[in-house]
Short mmCIF file of C-alpha atoms and ligand atoms in Angstrom, two decimals:
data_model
loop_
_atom_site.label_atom_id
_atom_site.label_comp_id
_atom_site.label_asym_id
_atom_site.label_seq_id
_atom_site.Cartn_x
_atom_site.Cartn_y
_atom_site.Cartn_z
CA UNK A 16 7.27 8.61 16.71
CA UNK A 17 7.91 11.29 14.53
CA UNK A 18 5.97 14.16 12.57
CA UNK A 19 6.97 14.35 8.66
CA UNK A 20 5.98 16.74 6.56
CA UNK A 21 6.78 17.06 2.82
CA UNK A 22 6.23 20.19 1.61
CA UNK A 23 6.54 21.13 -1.95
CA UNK A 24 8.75 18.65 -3.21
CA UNK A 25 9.56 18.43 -7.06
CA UNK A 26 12.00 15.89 -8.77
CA UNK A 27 13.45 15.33 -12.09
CA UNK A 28 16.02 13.40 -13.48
CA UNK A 29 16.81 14.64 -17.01
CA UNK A 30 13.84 15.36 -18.09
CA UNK A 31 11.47 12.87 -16.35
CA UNK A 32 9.75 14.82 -13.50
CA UNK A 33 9.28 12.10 -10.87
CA UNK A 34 7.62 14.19 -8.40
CA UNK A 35 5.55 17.19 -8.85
CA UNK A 36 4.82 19.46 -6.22
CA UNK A 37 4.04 16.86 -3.90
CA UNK A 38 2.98 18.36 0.09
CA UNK A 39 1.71 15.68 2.58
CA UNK A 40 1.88 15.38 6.53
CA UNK A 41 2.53 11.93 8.08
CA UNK A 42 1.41 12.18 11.51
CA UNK A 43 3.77 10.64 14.06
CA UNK A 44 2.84 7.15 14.58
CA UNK A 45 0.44 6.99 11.55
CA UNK A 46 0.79 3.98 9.08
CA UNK A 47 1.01 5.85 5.53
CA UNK A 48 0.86 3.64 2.34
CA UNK A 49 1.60 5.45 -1.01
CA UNK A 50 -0.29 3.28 -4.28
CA UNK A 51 0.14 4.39 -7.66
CA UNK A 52 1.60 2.72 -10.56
CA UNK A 53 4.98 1.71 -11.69
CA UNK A 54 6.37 5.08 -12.41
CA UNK A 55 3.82 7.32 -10.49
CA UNK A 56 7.27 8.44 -7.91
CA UNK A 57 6.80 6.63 -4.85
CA UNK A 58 10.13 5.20 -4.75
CA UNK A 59 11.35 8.87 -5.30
CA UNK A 60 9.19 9.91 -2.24
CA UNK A 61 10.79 7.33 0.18
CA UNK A 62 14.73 8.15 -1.06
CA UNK A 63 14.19 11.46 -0.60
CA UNK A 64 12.90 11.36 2.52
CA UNK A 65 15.87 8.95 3.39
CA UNK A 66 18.46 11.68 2.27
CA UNK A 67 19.44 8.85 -0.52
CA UNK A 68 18.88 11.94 -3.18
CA UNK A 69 18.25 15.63 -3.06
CA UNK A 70 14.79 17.48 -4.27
CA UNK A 71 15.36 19.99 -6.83
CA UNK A 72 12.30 22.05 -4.69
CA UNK A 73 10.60 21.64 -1.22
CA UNK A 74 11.56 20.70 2.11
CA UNK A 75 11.28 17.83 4.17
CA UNK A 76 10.62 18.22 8.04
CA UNK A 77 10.95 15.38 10.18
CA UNK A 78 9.59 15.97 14.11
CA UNK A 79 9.76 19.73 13.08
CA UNK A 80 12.95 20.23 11.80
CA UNK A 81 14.18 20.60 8.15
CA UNK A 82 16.34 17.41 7.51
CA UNK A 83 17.61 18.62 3.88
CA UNK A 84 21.42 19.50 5.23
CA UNK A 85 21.17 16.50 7.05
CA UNK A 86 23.19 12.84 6.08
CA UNK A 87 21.13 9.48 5.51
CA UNK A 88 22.50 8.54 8.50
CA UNK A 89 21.68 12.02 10.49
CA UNK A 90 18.17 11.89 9.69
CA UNK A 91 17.57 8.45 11.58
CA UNK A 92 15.40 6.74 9.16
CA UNK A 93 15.36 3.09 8.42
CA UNK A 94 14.41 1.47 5.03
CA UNK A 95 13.81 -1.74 4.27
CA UNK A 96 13.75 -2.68 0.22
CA UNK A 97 12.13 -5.07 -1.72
CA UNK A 98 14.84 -7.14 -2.24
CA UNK A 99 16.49 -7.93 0.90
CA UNK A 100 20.25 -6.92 1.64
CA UNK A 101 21.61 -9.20 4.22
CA UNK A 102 25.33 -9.92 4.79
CA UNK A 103 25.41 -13.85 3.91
CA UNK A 104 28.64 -14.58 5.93
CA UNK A 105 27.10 -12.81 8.98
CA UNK A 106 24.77 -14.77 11.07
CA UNK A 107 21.09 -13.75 11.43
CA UNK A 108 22.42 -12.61 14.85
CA UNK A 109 25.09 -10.32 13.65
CA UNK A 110 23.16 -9.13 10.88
CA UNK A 111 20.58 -7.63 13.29
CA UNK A 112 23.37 -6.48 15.71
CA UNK A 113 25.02 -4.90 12.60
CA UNK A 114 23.41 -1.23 12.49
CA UNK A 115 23.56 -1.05 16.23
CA UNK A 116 27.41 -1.72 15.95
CA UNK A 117 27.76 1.65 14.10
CA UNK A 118 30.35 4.48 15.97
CA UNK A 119 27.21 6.71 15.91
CA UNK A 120 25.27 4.45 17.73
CA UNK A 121 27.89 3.10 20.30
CA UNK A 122 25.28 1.08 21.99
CA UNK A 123 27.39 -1.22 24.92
CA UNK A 124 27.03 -4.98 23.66
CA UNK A 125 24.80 -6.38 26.35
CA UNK A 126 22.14 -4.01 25.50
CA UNK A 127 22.48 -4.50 21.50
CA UNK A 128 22.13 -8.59 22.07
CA UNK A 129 18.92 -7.68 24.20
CA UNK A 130 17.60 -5.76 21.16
CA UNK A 131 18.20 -8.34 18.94
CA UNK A 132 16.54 -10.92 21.07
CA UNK A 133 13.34 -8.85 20.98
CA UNK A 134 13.02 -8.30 17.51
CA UNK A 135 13.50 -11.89 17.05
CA UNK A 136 10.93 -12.53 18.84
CA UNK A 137 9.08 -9.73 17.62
CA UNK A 138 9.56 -11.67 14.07
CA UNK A 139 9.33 -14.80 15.68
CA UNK A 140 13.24 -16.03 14.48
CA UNK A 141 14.49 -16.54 17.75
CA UNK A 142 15.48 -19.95 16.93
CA UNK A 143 17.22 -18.98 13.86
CA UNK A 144 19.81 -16.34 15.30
CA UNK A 145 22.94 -18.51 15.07
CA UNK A 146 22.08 -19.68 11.16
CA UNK A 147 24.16 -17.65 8.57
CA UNK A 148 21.87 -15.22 6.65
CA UNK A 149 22.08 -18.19 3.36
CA UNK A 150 20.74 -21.31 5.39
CA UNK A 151 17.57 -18.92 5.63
CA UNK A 152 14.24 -19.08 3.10
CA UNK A 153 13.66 -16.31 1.36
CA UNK A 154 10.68 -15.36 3.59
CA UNK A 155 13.02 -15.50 6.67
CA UNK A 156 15.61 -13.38 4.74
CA UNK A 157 13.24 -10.56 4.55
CA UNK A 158 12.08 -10.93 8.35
CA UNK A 159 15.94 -10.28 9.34
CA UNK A 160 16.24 -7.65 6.57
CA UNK A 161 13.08 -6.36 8.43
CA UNK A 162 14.51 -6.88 11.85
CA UNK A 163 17.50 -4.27 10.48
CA UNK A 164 15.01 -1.95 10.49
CA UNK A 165 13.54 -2.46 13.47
CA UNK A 166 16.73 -2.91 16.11
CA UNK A 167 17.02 0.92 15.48
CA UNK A 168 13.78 2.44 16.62
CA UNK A 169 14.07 4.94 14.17
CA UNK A 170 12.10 8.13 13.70
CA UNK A 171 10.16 6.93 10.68
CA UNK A 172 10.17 3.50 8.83
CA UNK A 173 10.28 3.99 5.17
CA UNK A 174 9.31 0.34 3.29
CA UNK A 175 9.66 0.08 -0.56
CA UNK A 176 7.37 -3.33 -0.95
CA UNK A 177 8.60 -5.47 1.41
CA UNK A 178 6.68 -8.27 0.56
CA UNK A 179 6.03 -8.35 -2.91
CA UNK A 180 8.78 -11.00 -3.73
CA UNK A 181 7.46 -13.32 -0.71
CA UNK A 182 4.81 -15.87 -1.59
CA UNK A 183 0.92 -15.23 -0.79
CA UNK A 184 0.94 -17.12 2.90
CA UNK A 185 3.93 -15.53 3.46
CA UNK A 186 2.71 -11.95 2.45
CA UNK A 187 -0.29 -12.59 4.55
CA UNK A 188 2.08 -13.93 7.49
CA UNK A 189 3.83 -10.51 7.71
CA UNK A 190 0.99 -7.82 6.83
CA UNK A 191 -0.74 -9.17 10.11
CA UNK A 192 3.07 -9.13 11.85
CA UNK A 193 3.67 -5.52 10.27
CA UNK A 194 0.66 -4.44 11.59
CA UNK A 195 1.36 -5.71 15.06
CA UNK A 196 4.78 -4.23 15.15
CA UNK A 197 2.73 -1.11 14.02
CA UNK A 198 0.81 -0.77 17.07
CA UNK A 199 3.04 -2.23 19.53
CA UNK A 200 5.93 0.21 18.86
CA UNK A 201 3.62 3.26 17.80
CA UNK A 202 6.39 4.20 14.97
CA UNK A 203 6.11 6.28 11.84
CA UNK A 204 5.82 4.23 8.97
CA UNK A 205 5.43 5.09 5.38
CA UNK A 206 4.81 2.48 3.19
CA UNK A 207 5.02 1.65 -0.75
CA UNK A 208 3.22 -0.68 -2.42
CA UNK A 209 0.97 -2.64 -5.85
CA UNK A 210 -0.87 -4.37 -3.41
CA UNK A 211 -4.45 -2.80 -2.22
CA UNK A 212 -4.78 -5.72 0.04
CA UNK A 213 -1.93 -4.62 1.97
CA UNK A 214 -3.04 -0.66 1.56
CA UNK A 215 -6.43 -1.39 3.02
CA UNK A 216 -5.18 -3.75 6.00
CA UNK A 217 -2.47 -1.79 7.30
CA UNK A 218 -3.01 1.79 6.12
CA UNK A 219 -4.23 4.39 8.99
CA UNK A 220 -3.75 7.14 5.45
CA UNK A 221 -3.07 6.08 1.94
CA UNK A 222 -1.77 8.53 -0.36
CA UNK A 223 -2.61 8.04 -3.91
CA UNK A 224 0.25 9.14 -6.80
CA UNK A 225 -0.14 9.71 -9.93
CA UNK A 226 2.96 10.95 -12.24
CA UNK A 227 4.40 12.14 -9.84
CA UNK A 228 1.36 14.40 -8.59
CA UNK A 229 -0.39 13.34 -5.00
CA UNK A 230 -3.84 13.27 -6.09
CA UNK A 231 -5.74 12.42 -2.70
CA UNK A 232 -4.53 11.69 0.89
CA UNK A 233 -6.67 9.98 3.58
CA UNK A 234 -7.85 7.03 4.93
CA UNK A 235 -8.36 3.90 3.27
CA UNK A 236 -12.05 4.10 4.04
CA UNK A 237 -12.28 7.91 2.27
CA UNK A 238 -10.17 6.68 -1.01
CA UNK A 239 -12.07 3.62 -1.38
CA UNK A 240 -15.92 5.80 -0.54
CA UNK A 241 -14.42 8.70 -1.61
CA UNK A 242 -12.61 8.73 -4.46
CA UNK A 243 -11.88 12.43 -6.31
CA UNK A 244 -11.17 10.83 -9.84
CA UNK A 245 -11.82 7.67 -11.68
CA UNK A 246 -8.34 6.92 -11.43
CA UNK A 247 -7.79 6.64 -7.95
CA UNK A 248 -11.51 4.94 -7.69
CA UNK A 249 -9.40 2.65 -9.70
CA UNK A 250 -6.97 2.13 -7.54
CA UNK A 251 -8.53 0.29 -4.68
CA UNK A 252 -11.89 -2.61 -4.98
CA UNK A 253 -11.25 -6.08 -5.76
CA UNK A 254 -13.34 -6.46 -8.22
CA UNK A 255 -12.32 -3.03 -9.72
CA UNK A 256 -14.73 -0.55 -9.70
CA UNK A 257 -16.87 -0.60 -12.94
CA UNK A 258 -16.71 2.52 -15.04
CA UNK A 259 -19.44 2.98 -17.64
CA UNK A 260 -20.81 5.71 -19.66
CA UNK A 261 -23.37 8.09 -17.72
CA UNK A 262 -26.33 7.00 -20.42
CA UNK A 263 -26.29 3.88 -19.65
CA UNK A 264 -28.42 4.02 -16.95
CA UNK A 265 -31.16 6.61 -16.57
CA UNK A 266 -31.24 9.71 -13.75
CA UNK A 267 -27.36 10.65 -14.86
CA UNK A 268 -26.96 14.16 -13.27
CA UNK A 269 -25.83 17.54 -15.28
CA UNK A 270 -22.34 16.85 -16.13
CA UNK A 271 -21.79 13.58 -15.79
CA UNK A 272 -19.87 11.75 -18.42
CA UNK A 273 -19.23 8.22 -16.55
CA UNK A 274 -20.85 6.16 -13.93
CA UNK A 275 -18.71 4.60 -11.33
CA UNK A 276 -20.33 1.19 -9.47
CA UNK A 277 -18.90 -0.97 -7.11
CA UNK A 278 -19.91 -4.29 -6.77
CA UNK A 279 -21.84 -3.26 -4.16
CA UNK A 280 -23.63 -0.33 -5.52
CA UNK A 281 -24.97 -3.27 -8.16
CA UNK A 282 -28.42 -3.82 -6.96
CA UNK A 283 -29.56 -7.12 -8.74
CA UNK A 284 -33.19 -8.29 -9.24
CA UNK A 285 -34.97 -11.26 -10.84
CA UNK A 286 -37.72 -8.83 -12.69
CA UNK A 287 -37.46 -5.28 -13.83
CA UNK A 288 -40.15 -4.94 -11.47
CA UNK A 289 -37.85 -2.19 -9.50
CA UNK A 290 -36.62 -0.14 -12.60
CA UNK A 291 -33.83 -2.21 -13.43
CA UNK A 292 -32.17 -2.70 -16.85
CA UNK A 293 -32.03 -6.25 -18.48
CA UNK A 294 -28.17 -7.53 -17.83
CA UNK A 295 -27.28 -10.72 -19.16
CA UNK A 296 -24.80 -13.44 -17.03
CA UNK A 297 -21.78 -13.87 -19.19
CA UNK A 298 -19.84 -15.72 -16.73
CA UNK A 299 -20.06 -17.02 -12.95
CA UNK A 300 -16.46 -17.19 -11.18
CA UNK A 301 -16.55 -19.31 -7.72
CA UNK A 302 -13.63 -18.21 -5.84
CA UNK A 303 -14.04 -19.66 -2.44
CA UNK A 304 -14.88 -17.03 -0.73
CA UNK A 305 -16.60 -15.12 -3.37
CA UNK A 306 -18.43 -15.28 -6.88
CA UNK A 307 -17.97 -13.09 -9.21
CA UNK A 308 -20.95 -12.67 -11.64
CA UNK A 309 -19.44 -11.20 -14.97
CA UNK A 310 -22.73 -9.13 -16.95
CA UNK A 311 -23.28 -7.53 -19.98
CA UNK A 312 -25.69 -4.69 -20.50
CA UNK A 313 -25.87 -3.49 -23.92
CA UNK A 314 -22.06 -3.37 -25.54
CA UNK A 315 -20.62 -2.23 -21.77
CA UNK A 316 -19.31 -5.35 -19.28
CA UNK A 317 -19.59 -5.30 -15.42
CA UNK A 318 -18.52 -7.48 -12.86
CA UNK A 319 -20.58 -8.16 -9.54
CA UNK A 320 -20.94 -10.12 -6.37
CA UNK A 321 -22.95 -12.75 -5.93
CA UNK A 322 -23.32 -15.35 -2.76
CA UNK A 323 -20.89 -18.59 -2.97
CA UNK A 324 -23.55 -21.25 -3.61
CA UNK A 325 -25.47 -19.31 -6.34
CA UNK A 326 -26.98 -21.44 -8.62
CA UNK A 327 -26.90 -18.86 -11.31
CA UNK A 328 -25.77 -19.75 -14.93
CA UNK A 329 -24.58 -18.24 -18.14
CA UNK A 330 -26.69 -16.75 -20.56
CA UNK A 331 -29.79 -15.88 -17.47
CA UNK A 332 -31.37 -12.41 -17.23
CA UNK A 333 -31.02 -10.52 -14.63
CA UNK A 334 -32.17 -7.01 -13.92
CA UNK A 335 -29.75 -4.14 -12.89
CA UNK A 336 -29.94 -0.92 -11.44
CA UNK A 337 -27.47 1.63 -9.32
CA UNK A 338 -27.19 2.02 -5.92
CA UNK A 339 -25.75 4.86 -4.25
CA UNK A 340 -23.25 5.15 -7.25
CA UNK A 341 -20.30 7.74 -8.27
CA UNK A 342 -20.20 9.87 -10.69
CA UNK A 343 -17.38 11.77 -12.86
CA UNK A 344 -17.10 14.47 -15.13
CA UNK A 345 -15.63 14.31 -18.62
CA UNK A 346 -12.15 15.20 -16.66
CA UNK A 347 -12.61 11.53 -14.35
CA UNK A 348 -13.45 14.08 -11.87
CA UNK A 349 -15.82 12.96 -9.46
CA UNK A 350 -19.14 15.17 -9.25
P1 ADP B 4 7.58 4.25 -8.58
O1 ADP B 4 8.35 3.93 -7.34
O2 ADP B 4 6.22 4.80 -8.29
O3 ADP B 4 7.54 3.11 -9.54
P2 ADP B 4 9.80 6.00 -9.14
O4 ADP B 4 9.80 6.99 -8.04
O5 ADP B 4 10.77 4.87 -9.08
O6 ADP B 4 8.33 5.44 -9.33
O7 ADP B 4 10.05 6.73 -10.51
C1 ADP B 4 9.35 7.91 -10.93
C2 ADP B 4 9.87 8.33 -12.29
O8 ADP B 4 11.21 8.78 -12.17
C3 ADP B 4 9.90 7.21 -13.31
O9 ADP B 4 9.56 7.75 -14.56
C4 ADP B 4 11.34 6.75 -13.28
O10 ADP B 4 11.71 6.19 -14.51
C5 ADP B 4 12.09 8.04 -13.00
N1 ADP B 4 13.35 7.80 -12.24
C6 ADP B 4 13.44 7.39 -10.95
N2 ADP B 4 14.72 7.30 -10.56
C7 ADP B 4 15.47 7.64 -11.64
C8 ADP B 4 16.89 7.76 -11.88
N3 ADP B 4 17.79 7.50 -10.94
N4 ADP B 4 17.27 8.15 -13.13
C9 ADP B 4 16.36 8.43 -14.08
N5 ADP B 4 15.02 8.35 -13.92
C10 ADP B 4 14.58 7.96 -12.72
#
């Protein structure tokens, strides 16, 4: 469980600048997920701190020590891609005994097979060691490529969306597994990812990039409450956060140039008897487990919550006002 701190740490190539100035401290054993958009230099992040490239500025420190002299191999990480790298001749058990084979880890046989029979079970594959890596779905392929990762016990696991080529159930599956794994083993993890379901699950801190500048670090709880710009309020909330010129609802403060409501700051009544402004029902979405109730007020759209069963229609009235909302500056900075 180790420390790593990134401090400083600026990346071009040619003249794309992938990371810009970027400091952050993983605590040892914390569960660090980096969001940001295709492009926004997480993927830069995680080879860097794998010694896969070099920064053109900074240093990276893992468990106290700077690791930029230091091999891939030397720094005693362990990534795991999105698309998983197996050995298809090998058999699920060899491919997990594989990185433990290595000269530098000259780990005595007996002990490696033990290993892998843990993190089998750990991944619940036991039953699948003697298949070759092919006879395996692609869901099981990633638990071994996974399991590669974990045989090691390394000093940080860095993950570069894991799951984002497995399907839904099987997503779902392996966030709770990760998780588990997580706090079983107390390791370092840091984490990339699209997917705010998987950021708000199994994030401890979630660092939020944004070409190639970290624009707010903490916990899930403090990016989705509170948010420093409209962009990463935008960046967690299913529905997404609605942002709407200050004016359109009275009591704006100084300053403010845009109102920021989640569907919960959305307080919805049947009357404007409590100050609220007329919103009409422009669509009602049944999910299952929630309905979405789509509004207009004015020319600006919004999107709510509403209970399941609601027996609300198109084209009602309903009457709208904020609750405990955000607000931003002209910049998107929050007020
Ligand atoms: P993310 O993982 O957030 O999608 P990346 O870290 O992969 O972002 O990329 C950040 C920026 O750096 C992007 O503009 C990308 O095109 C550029 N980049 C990354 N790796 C290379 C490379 N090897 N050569 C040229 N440009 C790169």
């Amino acid at each position: 469980m180790a420390e790593v701190i990134l401090s400083g740490l600026t990346k071009s190539y040619g003249a794309t600048q992938a990371l810009k100035d970027v400091s952050m401290t993983i605590p040892g054993g914390a569960f660090v997920v980096l969001l940001g958009p295709t492009g926004a230099g997480k993927t830069t992040t995680l080879r860097l701190i794998a010694g896969l490239d070099k920064p053109d500025t900074g240093d990276i420190r893992i468990g106290g020590q700077s690791v930029l002299q230091e091999t891939p191999a030397q720094r005693d990480v362990a990534m795991v891609f999105q698309q998983y790298s197996l050995y298809p001749h090998l058999t699920v058990r060899d491919n997990l005994a594989f990185p433990l084979r290595s000269p530098m880890i000259a780990m005595p046989e007996t002990q490696i097979m033990q290993r892998v029979k843990d993190v089998a079970e750990v991944l619940r594959i036991p039953h699948k060691l003697d298949n070759k890596a092919t006879a395996l779905s692609g869901g099981e392929m990633q638990r071994v490529s996974i399991g590669r990762a974990l045989v090691r016990n390394p000093r940080i696991y860095l993950m570069d969306e894991p799951l984002s080529s497995l399907d839904a159930k099987l997503r779902a599956d392996l966030r709770i597994e990760l998780k588990r794994i997580h706090a079983d083993m107390g390791a370092t993890f840091l984490y990339v990812t699209h997917d705010q379901i998987e950021a708000m699950t199994m994030a401890t801190h979630v660092g939020v990039l944004d070409h190639g500048r970290l624009v707010q670090f903490g916990t899930p709880r403090q990016i989705y409450e509170e948010p420093v710009t409209t962009y990463v309020a935008s960046r967690l909330g299913q529905p997404h956060i609605n942002l709407l010129p200050a004016d359109a609802f009275p009591g704006a403060p100084a300053k403010a140039a845009q109102i920021g409501l989640r569907p919960e700051h959305i307080h919805v009544g049947p009357t404007d008897a409590e100050g609220g402004q007329p919103a009409t029902i422009t669509r009602v979405e049944h999910l299952g487990d929630q309905t979405r109730l789509h509004l207009s007020l004015g020319p600006h759209s919004l999107i709510t919550l509403t209970e399941p069963h609601t027996a609300l229609k198109p084209g009602q009235t309903l009457h709208i006002r904020p609750h405990n909302p955000l607000w931003f500056d002209a910049s998107g900075t929050r007020i």
